Amino acid sequence: MIKKSLNIDYLEYTSINDLEGDWLDLIHEADNNLENAYAPYSNFKVSAVCKMANGHIVKGVNQENGAYPSGLCAERVAVFAAKSQFPDQKVDKIVITTADTTTVPVSPCGACRQVLIEYEMTQNQPIELVMKSGDSKVWQFKSVKDILPFAFNGEFLKEKG
Ligand code: THU
């Protein structure tokens, strides 16, 4: 038996102004779209913005439904729309924000992580993530792998038989 361990590096910012490059613009794009979230049941509004390799920005917000499981998280709304409009473009970055004053940044659910890592694996390039809470604390990850170690890989299916 071998004991193994994992170490995950990520950055925490207490001010969004300390982020470099276009992250701040992307956060503003996400925050400005929060009002479009359709979250009448949870009242928990989430916004996600994908930056594609061609520079296009694709936004998504959570969509709820009276039949609860029929709704979809902001991250999947955004990335599915992005890959529908630009199927051949890599997803460079995703920003996730919430209107809620959570003390920790809003972190994608397991299903959204699995969806994001599918694109990360097939595009052979990490998707960088930034997550922000309502009170502006920010976490930055270099790769979806960092928030979903041991992910299921669609390639496993091809190794059968
Ligand atoms: N939600 C998201 O949109 N993204 C997340 O990362 C977590 C949760 C949504 C789903 C639902 O509409 C509401 O937040 C409460 O779970």
Tab-separated table of N, CA and C and ligand atoms in Angstrom:
chain	number	residue	atom	x	y	z
A	1	MET	N	0.850	-1.196	0.000
A	1	MET	CA	0.000	0.000	0.000
A	1	MET	C	0.885	1.245	0.000
A	2	ILE	N	0.510	2.199	-0.813
A	2	ILE	CA	1.261	3.452	-0.876
A	2	ILE	C	0.319	4.585	-0.517
A	3	LYS	N	0.744	5.403	0.389
A	3	LYS	CA	-0.069	6.580	0.702
A	3	LYS	C	0.303	7.700	-0.272
A	4	LYS	N	-0.690	8.256	-0.940
A	4	LYS	CA	-0.437	9.332	-1.900
A	4	LYS	C	-1.187	10.584	-1.460
A	5	SER	N	-0.745	11.722	-1.922
A	5	SER	CA	-1.487	12.944	-1.577
A	5	SER	C	-1.474	13.903	-2.750
A	6	LEU	N	-2.371	14.822	-2.701
A	6	LEU	CA	-2.534	15.795	-3.777
A	6	LEU	C	-2.325	17.193	-3.229
A	7	ASN	N	-1.698	18.016	-3.999
A	7	ASN	CA	-1.577	19.418	-3.604
A	7	ASN	C	-2.156	20.276	-4.723
A	8	ILE	N	-3.022	21.194	-4.372
A	8	ILE	CA	-3.632	22.053	-5.392
A	8	ILE	C	-3.250	23.501	-5.114
A	9	ASP	N	-2.634	24.119	-6.106
A	9	ASP	CA	-2.273	25.528	-5.974
A	9	ASP	C	-3.386	26.394	-6.538
A	10	TYR	N	-3.735	27.426	-5.819
A	10	TYR	CA	-4.647	28.427	-6.360
A	10	TYR	C	-4.365	29.746	-5.666
A	11	LEU	N	-4.845	30.808	-6.280
A	11	LEU	CA	-4.598	32.136	-5.719
A	11	LEU	C	-5.880	32.692	-5.124
A	12	GLU	N	-5.755	33.349	-3.998
A	12	GLU	CA	-6.902	34.054	-3.417
A	12	GLU	C	-6.587	35.542	-3.401
A	13	TYR	N	-7.519	36.313	-3.942
A	13	TYR	CA	-7.380	37.770	-3.952
A	13	TYR	C	-8.469	38.361	-3.064
A	14	THR	N	-8.131	39.381	-2.332
A	14	THR	CA	-9.166	40.052	-1.546
A	14	THR	C	-9.684	41.287	-2.274
A	15	SER	N	-8.992	41.653	-3.353
A	15	SER	CA	-9.488	42.754	-4.178
A	15	SER	C	-9.434	42.327	-5.644
A	16	ILE	N	-10.552	42.518	-6.345
A	16	ILE	CA	-10.564	42.143	-7.764
A	16	ILE	C	-9.574	42.994	-8.562
A	17	ASN	N	-9.223	44.141	-8.037
A	17	ASN	CA	-8.304	45.034	-8.763
A	17	ASN	C	-6.885	44.475	-8.853
A	18	ASP	N	-6.592	43.459	-8.058
A	18	ASP	CA	-5.250	42.872	-8.109
A	18	ASP	C	-5.109	41.843	-9.234
A	19	LEU	N	-6.225	41.502	-9.872
A	19	LEU	CA	-6.159	40.526	-10.970
A	19	LEU	C	-5.521	41.163	-12.202
A	20	GLU	N	-4.731	40.354	-12.911
A	20	GLU	CA	-4.045	40.909	-14.090
A	20	GLU	C	-4.781	40.567	-15.390
A	21	GLY	N	-4.345	41.215	-16.471
A	21	GLY	CA	-4.906	40.940	-17.801
A	21	GLY	C	-6.361	41.355	-17.884
A	22	ASP	N	-7.133	40.539	-18.608
A	22	ASP	CA	-8.535	40.922	-18.847
A	22	ASP	C	-9.510	40.353	-17.811
A	23	TRP	N	-8.976	39.784	-16.731
A	23	TRP	CA	-9.864	39.165	-15.734
A	23	TRP	C	-10.878	40.149	-15.167
A	24	LEU	N	-10.418	41.354	-14.894
A	24	LEU	CA	-11.314	42.339	-14.292
A	24	LEU	C	-12.484	42.661	-15.229
A	25	ASP	N	-12.165	42.826	-16.526
A	25	ASP	CA	-13.230	43.081	-17.510
A	25	ASP	C	-14.219	41.921	-17.541
A	26	LEU	N	-13.689	40.716	-17.488
A	26	LEU	CA	-14.564	39.540	-17.548
A	26	LEU	C	-15.449	39.464	-16.304
A	27	ILE	N	-14.897	39.817	-15.166
A	27	ILE	CA	-15.696	39.842	-13.923
A	27	ILE	C	-16.816	40.863	-14.055
A	28	HIS	N	-16.487	42.014	-14.610
A	28	HIS	CA	-17.531	43.036	-14.778
A	28	HIS	C	-18.611	42.553	-15.743
A	29	GLU	N	-18.184	41.901	-16.826
A	29	GLU	CA	-19.166	41.340	-17.786
A	29	GLU	C	-20.094	40.370	-17.065
A	30	ALA	N	-19.514	39.520	-16.242
A	30	ALA	CA	-20.318	38.515	-15.524
A	30	ALA	C	-21.246	39.210	-14.529
A	31	ASP	N	-20.695	40.103	-13.741
A	31	ASP	CA	-21.522	40.790	-12.735
A	31	ASP	C	-22.666	41.568	-13.389
A	32	ASN	N	-22.358	42.214	-14.512
A	32	ASN	CA	-23.389	43.024	-15.176
A	32	ASN	C	-24.517	42.169	-15.748
A	33	ASN	N	-24.253	40.892	-15.920
A	33	ASN	CA	-25.285	40.011	-16.484
A	33	ASN	C	-26.080	39.272	-15.403
A	34	LEU	N	-25.670	39.438	-14.139
A	34	LEU	CA	-26.339	38.712	-13.044
A	34	LEU	C	-27.843	38.958	-13.003
A	35	GLU	N	-28.224	40.177	-13.368
A	35	GLU	CA	-29.646	40.516	-13.286
A	35	GLU	C	-30.491	39.664	-14.235
A	36	ASN	N	-29.843	39.062	-15.227
A	36	ASN	CA	-30.584	38.225	-16.179
A	36	ASN	C	-30.817	36.797	-15.684
A	37	ALA	N	-30.206	36.468	-14.548
A	37	ALA	CA	-30.403	35.102	-14.023
A	37	ALA	C	-31.890	34.862	-13.775
A	38	TYR	N	-32.326	33.668	-14.105
A	38	TYR	CA	-33.721	33.290	-13.829
A	38	TYR	C	-33.681	32.328	-12.646
A	39	ALA	N	-33.778	32.903	-11.465
A	39	ALA	CA	-33.640	32.097	-10.247
A	39	ALA	C	-34.753	32.415	-9.252
A	40	PRO	N	-36.024	32.283	-9.708
A	40	PRO	CA	-37.129	32.663	-8.817
A	40	PRO	C	-37.309	31.707	-7.645
A	41	TYR	N	-36.753	30.508	-7.738
A	41	TYR	CA	-36.971	29.517	-6.675
A	41	TYR	C	-35.893	29.576	-5.600
A	42	SER	N	-34.648	29.678	-6.017
A	42	SER	CA	-33.559	29.735	-5.023
A	42	SER	C	-33.197	31.169	-4.678
A	43	ASN	N	-33.484	32.068	-5.597
A	43	ASN	CA	-33.043	33.458	-5.422
A	43	ASN	C	-31.527	33.570	-5.377
A	44	PHE	N	-30.847	32.549	-5.845
A	44	PHE	CA	-29.384	32.526	-5.838
A	44	PHE	C	-28.916	32.722	-7.284
A	45	LYS	N	-28.537	33.949	-7.592
A	45	LYS	CA	-28.200	34.277	-8.978
A	45	LYS	C	-26.726	34.028	-9.253
A	46	VAL	N	-26.466	33.308	-10.342
A	46	VAL	CA	-25.087	32.987	-10.721
A	46	VAL	C	-24.879	33.394	-12.176
A	47	SER	N	-23.682	33.895	-12.445
A	47	SER	CA	-23.346	34.321	-13.806
A	47	SER	C	-22.001	33.723	-14.195
A	48	ALA	N	-21.891	33.298	-15.436
A	48	ALA	CA	-20.624	32.755	-15.927
A	48	ALA	C	-20.313	33.370	-17.284
A	49	VAL	N	-19.034	33.603	-17.524
A	49	VAL	CA	-18.595	34.183	-18.793
A	49	VAL	C	-17.433	33.348	-19.309
A	50	CYS	N	-17.548	32.904	-20.565
A	50	CYS	CA	-16.446	32.157	-21.187
A	50	CYS	C	-15.706	33.077	-22.140
A	51	LYS	N	-14.395	33.068	-22.060
A	51	LYS	CA	-13.581	33.800	-23.045
A	51	LYS	C	-12.998	32.749	-23.986
A	52	MET	N	-13.336	32.879	-25.253
A	52	MET	CA	-12.884	31.915	-26.240
A	52	MET	C	-11.546	32.348	-26.839
A	53	ALA	N	-10.862	31.410	-27.475
A	53	ALA	CA	-9.545	31.715	-28.037
A	53	ALA	C	-9.621	32.804	-29.107
A	54	ASN	N	-10.762	32.892	-29.789
A	54	ASN	CA	-10.910	33.929	-30.822
A	54	ASN	C	-11.310	35.275	-30.238
A	55	GLY	N	-11.334	35.367	-28.913
A	55	GLY	CA	-11.634	36.629	-28.249
A	55	GLY	C	-13.096	36.838	-27.925
A	56	HIS	N	-13.954	35.993	-28.492
A	56	HIS	CA	-15.376	36.165	-28.208
A	56	HIS	C	-15.687	35.825	-26.757
A	57	ILE	N	-16.666	36.543	-26.240
A	57	ILE	CA	-17.107	36.327	-24.863
A	57	ILE	C	-18.525	35.808	-24.906
A	58	VAL	N	-18.762	34.691	-24.242
A	58	VAL	CA	-20.104	34.110	-24.231
A	58	VAL	C	-20.573	34.024	-22.775
A	59	LYS	N	-21.773	34.565	-22.551
A	59	LYS	CA	-22.276	34.669	-21.181
A	59	LYS	C	-23.398	33.666	-20.920
A	60	GLY	N	-23.535	33.304	-19.658
A	60	GLY	CA	-24.653	32.453	-19.250
A	60	GLY	C	-25.045	32.779	-17.820
A	61	VAL	N	-26.300	32.576	-17.509
A	61	VAL	CA	-26.780	32.740	-16.142
A	61	VAL	C	-27.641	31.528	-15.793
A	62	ASN	N	-27.794	31.262	-14.498
A	62	ASN	CA	-28.567	30.071	-14.152
A	62	ASN	C	-30.025	30.208	-14.553
A	63	GLN	N	-30.585	29.079	-14.956
A	63	GLN	CA	-31.966	29.003	-15.437
A	63	GLN	C	-32.696	27.969	-14.601
A	64	GLU	N	-33.628	28.422	-13.797
A	64	GLU	CA	-34.364	27.482	-12.943
A	64	GLU	C	-35.700	27.118	-13.573
A	65	ASN	N	-36.364	26.168	-12.936
A	65	ASN	CA	-37.624	25.674	-13.488
A	65	ASN	C	-38.502	25.166	-12.357
A	66	GLY	N	-39.807	25.334	-12.530
A	66	GLY	CA	-40.743	24.856	-11.524
A	66	GLY	C	-40.594	23.362	-11.285
A	67	ALA	N	-40.196	22.642	-12.325
A	67	ALA	CA	-39.831	21.238	-12.157
A	67	ALA	C	-38.315	21.255	-11.902
A	68	TYR	N	-37.941	21.353	-10.657
A	68	TYR	CA	-36.572	21.721	-10.270
A	68	TYR	C	-35.412	21.146	-11.096
A	69	PRO	N	-35.383	19.829	-11.332
A	69	PRO	CA	-34.175	19.295	-12.007
A	69	PRO	C	-34.029	19.767	-13.452
A	70	SER	N	-35.063	20.413	-13.970
A	70	SER	CA	-34.986	20.852	-15.369
A	70	SER	C	-34.169	22.123	-15.556
A	71	GLY	N	-33.769	22.752	-14.481
A	71	GLY	CA	-32.957	23.966	-14.596
A	71	GLY	C	-31.506	23.634	-14.924
A	72	LEU	N	-30.718	24.690	-15.101
A	72	LEU	CA	-29.299	24.475	-15.414
A	72	LEU	C	-28.447	25.587	-14.791
A	73	CYS	N	-27.271	25.196	-14.341
A	73	CYS	CA	-26.334	26.151	-13.731
A	73	CYS	C	-25.774	27.113	-14.784
A	74	ALA	N	-25.353	28.268	-14.297
A	74	ALA	CA	-24.797	29.299	-15.174
A	74	ALA	C	-23.588	28.801	-15.970
A	75	GLU	N	-22.747	28.004	-15.336
A	75	GLU	CA	-21.522	27.549	-16.006
A	75	GLU	C	-21.851	26.715	-17.236
A	76	ARG	N	-22.837	25.796	-17.065
A	76	ARG	CA	-23.176	24.949	-18.216
A	76	ARG	C	-23.940	25.739	-19.267
A	77	VAL	N	-24.781	26.667	-18.845
A	77	VAL	CA	-25.476	27.515	-19.825
A	77	VAL	C	-24.419	28.240	-20.667
A	78	ALA	N	-23.410	28.788	-20.008
A	78	ALA	CA	-22.389	29.571	-20.721
A	78	ALA	C	-21.533	28.697	-21.628
A	79	VAL	N	-21.020	27.611	-21.097
A	79	VAL	CA	-20.068	26.827	-21.906
A	79	VAL	C	-20.789	26.061	-23.027
A	80	PHE	N	-22.018	25.628	-22.791
A	80	PHE	CA	-22.759	24.967	-23.878
A	80	PHE	C	-23.067	25.972	-24.993
A	81	ALA	N	-23.427	27.190	-24.600
A	81	ALA	CA	-23.691	28.228	-25.612
A	81	ALA	C	-22.397	28.545	-26.367
A	82	ALA	N	-21.305	28.651	-25.623
A	82	ALA	CA	-20.015	28.988	-26.249
A	82	ALA	C	-19.599	27.917	-27.264
A	83	LYS	N	-19.737	26.659	-26.874
A	83	LYS	CA	-19.321	25.586	-27.775
A	83	LYS	C	-20.342	25.351	-28.892
A	84	SER	N	-21.562	25.855	-28.703
A	84	SER	CA	-22.540	25.785	-29.790
A	84	SER	C	-22.244	26.832	-30.845
A	85	GLN	N	-21.812	28.008	-30.387
A	85	GLN	CA	-21.524	29.098	-31.333
A	85	GLN	C	-20.147	28.973	-31.951
A	86	PHE	N	-19.194	28.472	-31.164
A	86	PHE	CA	-17.796	28.393	-31.624
A	86	PHE	C	-17.237	26.992	-31.340
A	87	PRO	N	-17.759	25.985	-32.041
A	87	PRO	CA	-17.372	24.608	-31.703
A	87	PRO	C	-15.885	24.325	-31.860
A	88	ASP	N	-15.214	25.066	-32.743
A	88	ASP	CA	-13.799	24.786	-32.984
A	88	ASP	C	-12.860	25.662	-32.163
A	89	GLN	N	-13.429	26.525	-31.365
A	89	GLN	CA	-12.591	27.426	-30.561
A	89	GLN	C	-12.349	26.859	-29.167
A	90	LYS	N	-11.125	27.049	-28.698
A	90	LYS	CA	-10.827	26.622	-27.335
A	90	LYS	C	-11.449	27.598	-26.338
A	91	VAL	N	-11.800	27.063	-25.185
A	91	VAL	CA	-12.245	27.926	-24.084
A	91	VAL	C	-10.980	28.282	-23.298
A	92	ASP	N	-10.632	29.554	-23.310
A	92	ASP	CA	-9.423	29.975	-22.592
A	92	ASP	C	-9.692	30.178	-21.103
A	93	LYS	N	-10.822	30.829	-20.820
A	93	LYS	CA	-11.083	31.239	-19.433
A	93	LYS	C	-12.560	31.159	-19.126
A	94	ILE	N	-12.865	30.950	-17.862
A	94	ILE	CA	-14.255	31.093	-17.412
A	94	ILE	C	-14.256	31.850	-16.086
A	95	VAL	N	-15.179	32.788	-15.995
A	95	VAL	CA	-15.360	33.559	-14.767
A	95	VAL	C	-16.742	33.235	-14.225
A	96	ILE	N	-16.833	33.015	-12.928
A	96	ILE	CA	-18.116	32.689	-12.290
A	96	ILE	C	-18.328	33.664	-11.132
A	97	THR	N	-19.476	34.315	-11.142
A	97	THR	CA	-19.759	35.260	-10.060
A	97	THR	C	-21.180	35.028	-9.535
A	98	THR	N	-21.435	35.535	-8.357
A	98	THR	CA	-22.780	35.451	-7.799
A	98	THR	C	-23.168	36.789	-7.183
A	99	ALA	N	-24.465	37.020	-7.160
A	99	ALA	CA	-24.959	38.237	-6.515
A	99	ALA	C	-25.017	38.014	-5.016
A	100	ASP	N	-25.004	36.744	-4.629
A	100	ASP	CA	-25.159	36.406	-3.227
A	100	ASP	C	-23.905	36.785	-2.444
A	101	THR	N	-24.087	37.161	-1.193
A	101	THR	CA	-22.914	37.543	-0.401
A	101	THR	C	-22.365	36.320	0.341
A	102	THR	N	-21.998	35.336	-0.459
A	102	THR	CA	-21.352	34.162	0.126
A	102	THR	C	-19.975	34.587	0.627
A	103	THR	N	-19.524	33.941	1.693
A	103	THR	CA	-18.207	34.327	2.223
A	103	THR	C	-17.079	33.705	1.415
A	104	VAL	N	-17.386	32.631	0.683
A	104	VAL	CA	-16.385	32.043	-0.211
A	104	VAL	C	-16.900	32.160	-1.639
A	105	PRO	N	-15.998	32.222	-2.603
A	105	PRO	CA	-16.437	32.337	-3.999
A	105	PRO	C	-17.354	31.183	-4.406
A	106	VAL	N	-18.265	31.479	-5.322
A	106	VAL	CA	-19.174	30.431	-5.796
A	106	VAL	C	-18.371	29.457	-6.654
A	107	SER	N	-18.475	28.204	-6.270
A	107	SER	CA	-17.629	27.169	-6.855
A	107	SER	C	-18.502	26.210	-7.654
A	108	PRO	N	-18.108	25.868	-8.871
A	108	PRO	CA	-18.993	25.062	-9.727
A	108	PRO	C	-19.374	23.719	-9.093
A	109	CYS	N	-20.602	23.296	-9.335
A	109	CYS	CA	-21.049	21.995	-8.828
A	109	CYS	C	-20.323	20.881	-9.577
A	110	GLY	N	-20.459	19.680	-9.090
A	110	GLY	CA	-19.749	18.548	-9.686
A	110	GLY	C	-20.082	18.346	-11.154
A	111	ALA	N	-21.365	18.466	-11.497
A	111	ALA	CA	-21.764	18.250	-12.895
A	111	ALA	C	-21.116	19.293	-13.805
A	112	CYS	N	-21.067	20.540	-13.352
A	112	CYS	CA	-20.439	21.592	-14.170
A	112	CYS	C	-18.939	21.341	-14.316
A	113	ARG	N	-18.301	20.867	-13.258
A	113	ARG	CA	-16.864	20.556	-13.360
A	113	ARG	C	-16.629	19.479	-14.413
A	114	GLN	N	-17.495	18.474	-14.407
A	114	GLN	CA	-17.339	17.380	-15.370
A	114	GLN	C	-17.527	17.889	-16.799
A	115	VAL	N	-18.488	18.780	-16.974
A	115	VAL	CA	-18.719	19.356	-18.311
A	115	VAL	C	-17.515	20.194	-18.733
A	116	LEU	N	-17.004	20.994	-17.833
A	116	LEU	CA	-15.857	21.852	-18.175
A	116	LEU	C	-14.619	21.017	-18.487
A	117	ILE	N	-14.414	19.955	-17.727
A	117	ILE	CA	-13.187	19.183	-17.940
A	117	ILE	C	-13.242	18.398	-19.253
A	118	GLU	N	-14.427	18.088	-19.708
A	118	GLU	CA	-14.562	17.440	-21.028
A	118	GLU	C	-13.923	18.326	-22.095
A	119	TYR	N	-14.244	19.621	-22.058
A	119	TYR	CA	-13.686	20.539	-23.059
A	119	TYR	C	-12.201	20.763	-22.813
A	120	GLU	N	-11.822	20.847	-21.553
A	120	GLU	CA	-10.406	21.037	-21.249
A	120	GLU	C	-9.567	19.868	-21.796
A	121	MET	N	-10.063	18.658	-21.604
A	121	MET	CA	-9.303	17.486	-22.057
A	121	MET	C	-9.260	17.401	-23.576
A	122	THR	N	-10.385	17.702	-24.220
A	122	THR	CA	-10.410	17.540	-25.676
A	122	THR	C	-9.688	18.675	-26.400
A	123	GLN	N	-9.578	19.826	-25.770
A	123	GLN	CA	-8.871	20.936	-26.440
A	123	GLN	C	-7.383	20.951	-26.105
A	124	ASN	N	-6.973	20.037	-25.230
A	124	ASN	CA	-5.552	19.939	-24.852
A	124	ASN	C	-4.975	21.256	-24.371
A	125	GLN	N	-5.788	21.990	-23.693
A	125	GLN	CA	-5.311	23.255	-23.112
A	125	GLN	C	-6.136	23.541	-21.867
A	126	PRO	N	-5.485	23.875	-20.770
A	126	PRO	CA	-6.250	24.140	-19.556
A	126	PRO	C	-7.211	25.310	-19.719
A	127	ILE	N	-8.326	25.210	-19.056
A	127	ILE	CA	-9.250	26.353	-18.961
A	127	ILE	C	-8.960	27.012	-17.611
A	128	GLU	N	-8.584	28.271	-17.647
A	128	GLU	CA	-8.342	28.989	-16.397
A	128	GLU	C	-9.673	29.438	-15.808
A	129	LEU	N	-9.762	29.414	-14.488
A	129	LEU	CA	-11.019	29.786	-13.827
A	129	LEU	C	-10.796	30.882	-12.797
A	130	VAL	N	-11.768	31.768	-12.743
A	130	VAL	CA	-11.829	32.731	-11.655
A	130	VAL	C	-13.236	32.680	-11.083
A	131	MET	N	-13.317	32.594	-9.750
A	131	MET	CA	-14.613	32.552	-9.060
A	131	MET	C	-14.658	33.694	-8.065
A	132	LYS	N	-15.797	34.343	-8.035
A	132	LYS	CA	-15.909	35.513	-7.148
A	132	LYS	C	-17.185	35.424	-6.305
A	133	SER	N	-17.056	35.781	-5.059
A	133	SER	CA	-18.239	35.855	-4.192
A	133	SER	C	-18.827	37.259	-4.277
A	134	GLY	N	-19.994	37.407	-3.714
A	134	GLY	CA	-20.636	38.716	-3.729
A	134	GLY	C	-19.795	39.796	-3.084
A	135	ASP	N	-19.014	39.408	-2.072
A	135	ASP	CA	-18.231	40.443	-1.380
A	135	ASP	C	-16.829	40.608	-1.970
A	136	SER	N	-16.668	40.057	-3.180
A	136	SER	CA	-15.474	40.319	-3.986
A	136	SER	C	-14.219	39.501	-3.684
A	137	LYS	N	-14.299	38.550	-2.761
A	137	LYS	CA	-13.143	37.668	-2.616
A	137	LYS	C	-13.057	36.793	-3.879
A	138	VAL	N	-11.842	36.561	-4.339
A	138	VAL	CA	-11.669	35.856	-5.616
A	138	VAL	C	-10.700	34.684	-5.471
A	139	TRP	N	-11.053	33.567	-6.115
A	139	TRP	CA	-10.121	32.449	-6.241
A	139	TRP	C	-9.797	32.278	-7.712
A	140	GLN	N	-8.533	31.986	-7.981
A	140	GLN	CA	-8.092	31.776	-9.367
A	140	GLN	C	-7.391	30.420	-9.462
A	141	PHE	N	-7.869	29.610	-10.413
A	141	PHE	CA	-7.286	28.288	-10.654
A	141	PHE	C	-6.739	28.240	-12.062
A	142	LYS	N	-5.659	27.524	-12.234
A	142	LYS	CA	-5.004	27.429	-13.549
A	142	LYS	C	-5.688	26.427	-14.471
A	143	SER	N	-6.464	25.519	-13.886
A	143	SER	CA	-7.016	24.433	-14.693
A	143	SER	C	-8.240	23.832	-14.007
A	144	VAL	N	-9.171	23.325	-14.814
A	144	VAL	CA	-10.345	22.639	-14.248
A	144	VAL	C	-9.902	21.393	-13.474
A	145	LYS	N	-8.778	20.802	-13.930
A	145	LYS	CA	-8.235	19.619	-13.251
A	145	LYS	C	-8.024	19.894	-11.753
A	146	ASP	N	-7.672	21.130	-11.453
A	146	ASP	CA	-7.400	21.478	-10.053
A	146	ASP	C	-8.646	21.432	-9.180
A	147	ILE	N	-9.814	21.583	-9.794
A	147	ILE	CA	-11.039	21.491	-8.982
A	147	ILE	C	-11.773	20.170	-9.243
A	148	LEU	N	-11.216	19.333	-10.110
A	148	LEU	CA	-11.813	18.007	-10.337
A	148	LEU	C	-10.721	16.966	-10.576
A	149	PRO	N	-9.927	16.703	-9.535
A	149	PRO	CA	-8.941	15.648	-9.707
A	149	PRO	C	-9.661	14.305	-9.861
A	150	PHE	N	-9.042	13.371	-10.534
A	150	PHE	CA	-9.606	12.024	-10.753
A	150	PHE	C	-10.897	12.071	-11.577
A	151	ALA	N	-10.984	13.024	-12.476
A	151	ALA	CA	-12.197	13.147	-13.293
A	151	ALA	C	-12.393	11.937	-14.189
A	152	PHE	N	-13.637	11.654	-14.480
A	152	PHE	CA	-13.931	10.653	-15.499
A	152	PHE	C	-13.493	11.212	-16.844
A	153	ASN	N	-12.859	10.371	-17.639
A	153	ASN	CA	-12.346	10.797	-18.942
A	153	ASN	C	-13.061	9.992	-20.029
A	154	GLY	N	-13.687	10.679	-20.966
A	154	GLY	CA	-14.396	10.000	-22.047
A	154	GLY	C	-13.511	9.013	-22.812
A	155	GLU	N	-12.191	9.214	-22.740
A	155	GLU	CA	-11.252	8.307	-23.418
A	155	GLU	C	-11.334	6.892	-22.839
A	156	PHE	N	-11.757	6.793	-21.565
A	156	PHE	CA	-11.884	5.461	-20.954
A	156	PHE	C	-12.810	4.597	-21.803
A	157	LEU	N	-13.810	5.215	-22.389
A	157	LEU	CA	-14.812	4.466	-23.151
A	157	LEU	C	-14.193	3.824	-24.378
A	158	LYS	N	-13.183	4.508	-24.930
A	158	LYS	CA	-12.544	3.989	-26.138
A	158	LYS	C	-11.578	2.847	-25.835
A	159	GLU	N	-11.226	2.700	-24.552
A	159	GLU	CA	-10.271	1.656	-24.187
A	159	GLU	C	-10.960	0.332	-23.917
A	160	LYS	N	-12.303	0.327	-23.969
A	160	LYS	CA	-13.029	-0.915	-23.687
A	160	LYS	C	-12.734	-1.967	-24.750
A	161	GLY	N	-12.721	-3.230	-24.330
A	161	GLY	CA	-12.614	-4.364	-25.261
A	161	GLY	C	-11.367	-4.250	-26.072
B	1	THU	N1	-25.879	27.314	-9.428
B	1	THU	C1	-25.137	27.731	-10.489
B	1	THU	O1	-25.654	28.320	-11.452
B	1	THU	N2	-23.803	27.500	-10.471
B	1	THU	C2	-23.146	26.943	-9.425
B	1	THU	O2	-21.933	26.821	-9.487
B	1	THU	C3	-23.869	26.488	-8.249
B	1	THU	C4	-25.340	26.612	-8.296
B	1	THU	C5	-27.303	27.609	-9.447
B	1	THU	C6	-28.203	26.444	-9.637
B	1	THU	C7	-29.480	26.948	-9.005
B	1	THU	O3	-30.182	27.729	-9.958
B	1	THU	C8	-28.999	27.870	-7.907
B	1	THU	O4	-27.672	28.204	-8.221
B	1	THU	C9	-29.070	27.263	-6.516
B	1	THU	O5	-28.412	26.042	-6.478
